[in-house]
Amino acid sequence: MESRDIVIIGGGPAGLAAAIAAHEAGCTDVLVLERDVQLGGILNQCIHNGFGLHTFKEELTGPEYAARYVDRARELGIECRLGTMVVELTPEHVVWTVSPDRGVHAISAKAVILAMGCRERPRGALNIPGFRPAGIFSAGTAQRLVNIEGEMPGREVVILGSGDIGLIMARRMTLEGAHVACVAELMPYSGGLKRNIVQCLDDYGIPLLLSHTVTRVEGINRVEAVWVAEVDESLRPIAGTEVRYPCDTLLLSVGLLPENELSRDAGVELSPVTRGPVVDDALQTSVEGVFACGNVLHVHDLVDYVSQEAAAAGRAAARYVANSSSEAESQTEGTREDERCLSVVAEGGVRYTVPSTVYPARMDEKLLVRFRVDNVYRDRFVSVYVGNKRVWHRKRRVMAPGEMEDVSLKRADLEAAVGATTIRVTLEEE
Amino acid sequence: MARETRSLICINCPLGCPLEVVVDGGEVLSVTGNTCKRGETYGRKEVTNPTRIVTSSVPVVGSAIGRMVSVKTASDIPKEKIFDVMAALEGVQMTAPVEIGDVVVADVAGTGVDVVATRRA
């Protein structure tokens, strides 16, 4: 069987950044597996600008951002196998692939990095009554049609859900001559970034209807109209508020779900909140030697953060490979079970954290913990307690579920709190 | 003219900092709420001469990546010229090979800004 040090599943922004970081950390036997015929993942269809300000201090489009990583991977001579679909991952790190060149082919890896990204929630996940006419697309499908295939999905558009891709497509369709009647959002706040409300909706006078949903789709062969109604506090449509919008297209931007079929096969424990793997400070999953990063771990709003996180996963996997080789000789380093571990608890409006466990003896000097909140909060403090001691307390003017937040943990704080078993991340009024 | 404070959301990067811009007549007195220098520049510009980067894609022939290549204005252009830029891209077609940064339309819609390719094709 083919044997590699690190196999990375996915050649998008996460997979590429992980591969580069692993290589730069000294592990040169890295293989990237990508099912598409090109690298870059979803960035190829994200032709809008706004990428890379944190990483490169300049504003790039998605394809330009991807090209930076593709070029670097090429410079380092990292092998990227395109047109290669991973069909199974075993708990013993055997990666089963299918491709036209090799047929069914198994690779044994010392470490595996999961970087498969996410998928859009489809119409089937929503309960919208009506037939199944043509003209209903997920926002990402429409994005691919317009930007990659050069096809317009429709001319008169209603968008359900205010996720970023939906907002970006509201602008894109408008620029290409379509009329976007409205964006209806079930929640009383937007699921997308504030900047996208400004530059994709406000700039073009597209109304954002908060606390609204689609209650009916009209049309048998093609969408002819959709009905939009206001919802009450328990998110139920309010009778008598329905408005009929004649249109030929309904775009759905109603959430992204990490794509973890392979992780499940491998026995990786998944979080019911993020639907991504539960990871420790090294971004290692419940299966030893299997790491995760990017949107397969939790859905990000900035690719810059994906790159940072993936680089950390790449370095951790390289360290794991180096340790497992030296361990074979000397048996010096023990397993995670032998070591003191603190669990990170999300409370008081914090929906989840990544990572969810921390090993003070293994962690870097500083560790970034990312999280999302469950509602819109104004003038709240983000606090972190190690045991009973508060080690972080910072005011944030506005926090929203659509925007990822972070706190930084110091190893010294965790080591000083002898006996503490939890790290609580919470929101406080003062 | 009276002094007024305008609340904006910075669109430079996805952080979306909430800005407060104090204007007196046509003059910007202060920008606060920004977390980087770009924010201040944006705040000043947005109340005097709002600009945007326009991105789109145009057909390409002879490329392995597919039928379209993505493009952008090389820098921001006046907001009211967005649809003029789109009109100028109508009917434009590229031929492979295309490099990132290749000029697609020079001085688009009289803005003095070029439209350039953002992807190899």
Coordinates of C-alpha atoms in Angstrom, one line a residue, chain A residues 38-39 44-45 47-50 53-54 57-61 63-64 67 70-71 74 146-151 171-172 174-177 193-196 198-199 202-204 301-302 305 397-398 403, chain B residues 8-20 32-34 38 42 46 51-58 64-72 79 82-83 86 90 100-101 116-120:
Chain A
Q38 CA -8.3 22.3 -10.0
L39 CA -7.1 23.5 -6.6
N44 CA -12.6 29.9 -7.5
Q45 CA -16.2 31.0 -7.7
I47 CA -14.8 36.4 -7.6
H48 CA -15.7 39.3 -5.3
N49 CA -13.0 41.3 -3.4
G50 CA -12.4 41.4 0.3
L53 CA -6.5 41.8 4.2
H54 CA -5.3 40.1 7.3
K57 CA -2.4 43.2 3.9
E58 CA -4.0 43.8 0.6
E59 CA -7.5 43.2 -0.8
L60 CA -7.8 40.3 -3.1
T61 CA -10.6 38.4 -4.9
P63 CA -9.2 33.4 -7.2
E64 CA -6.3 35.7 -6.5
A67 CA -3.5 31.5 -6.5
V70 CA -1.4 27.3 -5.1
D71 CA 1.8 29.0 -6.2
R74 CA 3.9 24.4 -6.2
V146 CA -23.0 33.0 -13.1
N147 CA -19.3 33.2 -12.3
I148 CA -17.9 29.9 -13.7
E149 CA -20.5 28.7 -16.3
G150 CA -21.5 32.2 -17.5
E151 CA -25.2 31.4 -17.2
R171 CA -25.4 42.1 -5.9
R172 CA -24.0 39.9 -8.5
T174 CA -28.3 42.8 -10.0
L175 CA -25.0 43.7 -11.8
E176 CA -25.8 41.2 -14.4
G177 CA -29.2 42.8 -15.1
L193 CA -21.5 40.2 7.5
K194 CA -22.5 43.8 8.1
R195 CA -20.3 44.9 5.2
N196 CA -22.2 42.7 2.9
V198 CA -24.0 47.7 3.1
Q199 CA -22.3 46.9 -0.2
D202 CA -28.0 49.0 0.6
D203 CA -25.9 50.1 -2.4
Y204 CA -28.5 48.7 -4.8
D301 CA -16.8 33.9 7.7
L302 CA -13.2 34.9 6.7
Y305 CA -9.1 32.8 9.6
R397 CA -19.6 46.9 21.1
V398 CA -21.6 44.6 18.9
E403 CA -19.5 37.0 12.8
Chain B
L8 CA -21.3 53.9 8.7
I9 CA -20.2 50.3 8.5
C10 CA -16.7 50.1 7.1
I11 CA -16.7 47.7 4.1
N12 CA -12.9 47.4 3.6
C13 CA -12.7 44.0 5.2
P14 CA -15.2 41.5 6.7
L15 CA -14.6 42.9 10.2
G16 CA -17.2 45.6 9.3
C17 CA -16.1 48.2 12.0
P18 CA -18.9 50.6 13.0
L19 CA -17.6 54.1 12.1
E20 CA -18.8 57.5 13.2
T32 CA -13.8 57.1 15.0
G33 CA -14.6 53.5 15.5
N34 CA -12.1 52.2 12.9
R38 CA -8.2 51.8 5.9
Y42 CA -13.1 54.7 3.9
E46 CA -17.7 57.4 1.9
T51 CA -16.1 54.4 -4.3
R52 CA -16.3 50.6 -4.9
I53 CA -14.3 47.9 -6.5
V54 CA -16.3 46.1 -9.2
T55 CA -15.8 42.4 -9.8
S56 CA -17.3 40.3 -12.6
S57 CA -16.4 37.6 -15.0
V58 CA -16.1 37.6 -18.8
A64 CA -8.7 24.7 -19.6
I65 CA -10.4 26.3 -16.6
G66 CA -13.7 26.7 -18.3
R67 CA -15.8 29.3 -20.1
M68 CA -15.3 32.3 -17.8
V69 CA -12.4 34.2 -16.3
S70 CA -12.9 36.5 -13.3
V71 CA -12.0 40.2 -13.5
K72 CA -12.0 43.3 -11.2
K79 CA -20.0 54.3 -6.9
I82 CA -20.7 50.8 -11.3
F83 CA -23.2 50.2 -14.0
M86 CA -20.7 46.6 -16.2
E90 CA -20.6 43.7 -22.2
I100 CA -3.6 37.4 -13.2
G101 CA -3.3 41.2 -13.7
V116 CA -7.8 43.3 -14.9
A117 CA -8.0 39.5 -14.8
T118 CA -8.0 37.9 -11.4
R119 CA -7.5 34.4 -12.5
R120 CA -5.2 32.4 -14.8

